Amino acid sequence: PSSPAGGGLRVLFVTLEFRAGVFSGNGVYAQSQARALAKAGHEVHVVSGVPSNSLERKQSRRTHYPGDPPNLVTTEILLSEDHKWGRLDAECGWHEFAERAGPGLEEDLVRGIADFDPDVILGVDWSSLPAARSLSRRVRSLKRREGTADEDTLCDNASTHLIAPFVYSNFRVFTRSAPEAHAKLEADAVAAARGVLVLCREDADFVAERLSPPGIAVAPRVVLPP
């Protein structure tokens, strides 16, 4: 998507790992990417997981971290399966992340994302897509209940079940090392995406050759972390 005439985009940035409980390069890269987007003039609303042992109040929350740009806020979704925190593969807590981003998310947090009204969803790795879809269903339901839904926009993204176009930011291609567990998950994310970002040419070639939908040419863009 291109920037609106008035300036930057409203970016809904979905990532399992972000600030709280960072355990890998994914969290570091995600923070760097989100900050860079905010500093470039875009409004960024991050939706991330957070392990329950990292928060004093045992509930999801919206917060702004000191030192972050004012146009970067985070909705942290509390996850109870702490034994799965520290993994990004198919054994991570992606099922709970999707559940808590949808039916399990407090309505005031859903309303905050609905009011944000994103122009684009930027999802980190395959685990972001189920959460983005679950959250989109909640936002659609809320807007329709309150009579504020833009049906034209909803129809534009109906095939992907998302509230905005999806850009797949692939920090790691898990299918390269564990195809049986990850090929369908990553192929689904590629198929749902309007654009695919990767960190190196080798990943770009692999995604194009092995994870593209049948009959559709996908040309991932190599973007190095800021």
Coordinates of C-alpha atoms in Angstrom, one line a residue:
P1 CA 0.0 0.0 0.0
S2 CA 1.1 3.5 -0.7
S3 CA 1.1 6.3 1.9
P4 CA -2.1 8.3 2.2
A5 CA -2.1 11.8 0.8
G6 CA -1.8 13.2 4.4
G7 CA 1.5 11.4 5.2
G8 CA 2.5 8.0 6.6
L9 CA 0.7 4.7 7.0
R10 CA -1.1 3.3 10.0
V11 CA 0.8 0.0 10.5
L12 CA -0.5 -2.8 12.6
F13 CA 2.7 -4.7 13.5
V14 CA 2.0 -8.3 14.6
T15 CA 4.8 -10.3 16.2
L16 CA 4.8 -13.1 18.8
E17 CA 8.1 -11.7 20.3
F18 CA 8.7 -8.0 20.8
R19 CA 9.7 -6.2 24.0
A20 CA 8.8 -8.2 27.1
G21 CA 10.7 -11.4 27.5
V22 CA 12.9 -11.0 24.4
F23 CA 14.8 -14.3 23.8
S24 CA 16.0 -14.2 20.1
G25 CA 17.0 -12.0 17.2
N26 CA 13.4 -11.9 16.2
G27 CA 12.5 -9.6 19.1
V28 CA 15.5 -7.4 18.5
Y29 CA 14.8 -7.2 14.7
A30 CA 11.1 -6.5 15.4
Q31 CA 11.9 -3.6 17.7
S32 CA 14.3 -2.2 15.2
Q33 CA 11.8 -2.4 12.4
A34 CA 8.9 -0.9 14.4
R35 CA 11.0 2.0 15.6
A36 CA 12.4 2.7 12.1
L37 CA 8.8 2.8 10.7
A38 CA 7.7 5.2 13.4
K39 CA 10.7 7.4 12.9
A40 CA 9.9 7.5 9.2
G41 CA 6.6 9.1 10.0
H42 CA 4.2 6.1 10.1
E43 CA 1.8 5.4 13.0
V44 CA 2.8 2.0 14.4
H45 CA 0.6 -0.2 16.7
V46 CA 2.4 -3.3 17.7
V47 CA 0.4 -6.4 18.8
S48 CA 2.7 -8.9 20.5
G49 CA 2.8 -11.8 22.9
V50 CA 4.2 -11.5 26.4
P51 CA 4.9 -14.3 28.9
S52 CA 2.8 -14.2 32.0
N53 CA 5.9 -14.2 34.3
S54 CA 7.0 -10.8 32.9
L55 CA 4.0 -8.8 34.0
E56 CA 3.0 -7.8 37.5
R57 CA -0.7 -7.4 36.4
K58 CA -1.8 -10.7 34.9
Q59 CA -3.8 -9.3 32.0
S60 CA -3.2 -8.0 28.5
R61 CA -2.5 -4.3 28.2
R62 CA -1.8 -1.4 25.9
T63 CA 1.4 0.5 26.7
H64 CA 4.1 2.9 25.5
Y65 CA 7.7 2.1 26.4
P66 CA 9.9 5.0 27.5
G67 CA 12.3 5.9 24.8
D68 CA 10.1 4.8 22.0
P69 CA 8.7 7.4 19.5
P70 CA 5.3 8.8 20.5
N71 CA 3.7 7.3 17.4
L72 CA 4.7 3.7 18.5
V73 CA 2.4 1.9 20.9
T74 CA 2.1 -1.7 21.9
T75 CA -0.7 -4.0 22.8
E76 CA 0.8 -6.9 24.8
I77 CA -1.2 -10.1 24.8
L78 CA -0.7 -12.1 28.0
L79 CA 0.2 -15.8 27.3
S80 CA -0.1 -18.4 30.0
E81 CA 2.0 -21.2 28.4
D82 CA 5.3 -19.9 29.7
H83 CA 7.0 -23.3 29.0
K84 CA 6.5 -22.5 25.2
W85 CA 8.1 -19.1 25.5
G86 CA 11.5 -19.1 24.0
R87 CA 10.5 -21.0 20.8
L88 CA 9.6 -19.7 17.4
D89 CA 9.0 -23.0 15.6
A90 CA 5.8 -25.0 15.3
E91 CA 6.0 -25.9 19.0
C92 CA 5.8 -22.2 20.1
G93 CA 2.7 -20.7 21.7
W94 CA 1.2 -19.6 18.4
H95 CA -2.2 -21.3 19.0
E96 CA -2.6 -19.3 22.3
F97 CA -1.4 -16.1 20.7
A98 CA -4.1 -16.5 18.0
E99 CA -6.8 -17.3 20.6
R100 CA -5.9 -14.5 22.9
A101 CA -5.7 -12.0 20.0
G102 CA -9.3 -12.9 19.1
P103 CA -11.9 -14.3 21.4
G104 CA -9.7 -13.9 24.5
L105 CA -8.8 -10.2 24.0
E106 CA -10.4 -7.6 26.3
E107 CA -12.9 -5.4 24.4
D108 CA -11.2 -2.1 25.2
L109 CA -8.1 -3.4 23.5
V110 CA -10.0 -4.6 20.5
R111 CA -11.7 -1.1 20.3
G112 CA -8.3 0.6 20.4
I113 CA -7.1 -1.4 17.4
A114 CA -10.5 -0.9 15.6
D115 CA -10.1 2.9 16.2
F116 CA -6.5 2.7 14.9
D117 CA -8.0 1.5 11.6
P118 CA -4.8 0.2 10.0
D119 CA -3.8 0.7 6.4
V120 CA -1.6 -2.4 6.4
I121 CA -0.7 -5.3 8.7
L122 CA 3.0 -6.2 8.9
G123 CA 3.4 -9.7 10.3
V124 CA 6.6 -11.1 11.6
D125 CA 7.1 -14.8 10.6
W126 CA 4.3 -17.3 10.0
S127 CA 3.0 -17.2 13.6
S128 CA 1.7 -13.6 13.0
L129 CA -1.0 -14.6 10.4
P130 CA -3.3 -16.7 12.7
A131 CA -3.1 -14.0 15.3
A132 CA -3.9 -11.3 12.7
R133 CA -6.8 -13.2 11.4
S134 CA -8.2 -13.9 14.8
L135 CA -7.9 -10.2 15.8
S136 CA -9.4 -9.1 12.5
R137 CA -12.5 -11.2 13.2
R138 CA -12.9 -9.5 16.6
V139 CA -12.5 -6.0 15.0
R140 CA -15.0 -6.8 12.2
S141 CA -17.5 -8.1 14.7
L142 CA -17.1 -5.0 16.9
K143 CA -17.5 -2.6 14.0
R144 CA -20.5 -4.3 12.6
R145 CA -22.1 -4.4 16.1
E146 CA -21.5 -0.7 16.5
G147 CA -22.5 0.1 12.9
T148 CA -19.1 1.6 12.0
A149 CA -17.9 -1.0 9.6
D150 CA -16.7 0.1 6.1
E151 CA -18.1 -2.8 4.1
D152 CA -16.1 -1.8 1.0
T153 CA -12.8 -2.2 2.9
L154 CA -14.0 -5.4 4.5
C155 CA -14.9 -6.9 1.1
D156 CA -11.5 -5.8 -0.3
N157 CA -9.7 -8.0 2.2
A158 CA -12.4 -10.7 2.6
S159 CA -10.4 -13.4 0.8
T160 CA -7.6 -13.2 3.5
H161 CA -10.0 -12.7 6.4
L162 CA -8.0 -9.6 7.5
I163 CA -8.9 -6.0 8.1
A164 CA -6.1 -4.6 6.0
P165 CA -3.6 -5.9 3.4
F166 CA -1.0 -8.2 4.9
V167 CA 2.8 -7.9 4.4
Y168 CA 4.7 -11.0 5.5
S169 CA 8.1 -10.1 7.0
N170 CA 9.9 -13.4 7.1
F171 CA 12.8 -13.2 9.6
R172 CA 13.5 -16.9 9.4
V173 CA 12.3 -19.6 6.9
F174 CA 11.6 -22.6 9.1
T175 CA 10.7 -24.8 6.2
R176 CA 14.3 -24.9 5.1
S177 CA 15.2 -27.0 8.2
A178 CA 11.9 -28.6 9.2
P179 CA 9.6 -28.8 6.2
E180 CA 7.1 -31.2 7.5
A181 CA 6.1 -29.0 10.5
H182 CA 6.3 -25.6 8.8
A183 CA 5.8 -25.8 5.0
K184 CA 2.0 -25.4 5.1
L185 CA 2.2 -22.7 7.8
E186 CA 4.7 -20.6 5.8
A187 CA 3.0 -21.2 2.5
D188 CA -0.3 -20.0 4.0
A189 CA 1.4 -16.7 5.0
V190 CA 2.9 -16.2 1.6
A191 CA -0.4 -16.9 -0.1
A192 CA -2.2 -14.3 2.2
A193 CA 0.4 -11.6 1.6
R194 CA 0.4 -8.6 -0.7
G195 CA 4.1 -8.5 -0.3
V196 CA 6.9 -10.7 1.2
L197 CA 10.0 -9.4 2.9
V198 CA 13.1 -11.5 3.7
L199 CA 16.5 -10.9 5.2
C200 CA 18.7 -12.5 2.5
R201 CA 18.7 -13.5 -1.2
E202 CA 18.9 -17.2 -0.3
D203 CA 15.6 -16.9 1.6
A204 CA 14.1 -14.9 -1.2
D205 CA 14.9 -17.7 -3.7
F206 CA 13.6 -20.4 -1.4
V207 CA 10.3 -18.7 -0.8
A208 CA 9.8 -18.0 -4.5
E209 CA 10.6 -21.5 -5.5
R210 CA 9.2 -23.6 -2.6
L211 CA 6.5 -21.6 -0.8
S212 CA 4.7 -19.7 -3.6
P213 CA 1.1 -20.6 -4.4
P214 CA 0.7 -22.8 -7.5
G215 CA 0.7 -20.7 -10.7
I216 CA 1.6 -17.5 -8.9
A217 CA 5.0 -15.8 -9.1
V218 CA 6.1 -14.4 -5.8
A219 CA 9.1 -12.0 -5.7
P220 CA 10.2 -11.5 -2.1
R221 CA 12.1 -8.3 -1.4
V222 CA 15.3 -8.4 0.6
V223 CA 15.2 -5.9 3.4
L224 CA 18.0 -5.8 6.0
P225 CA 17.2 -4.9 9.6
P226 CA 17.5 -1.1 10.3

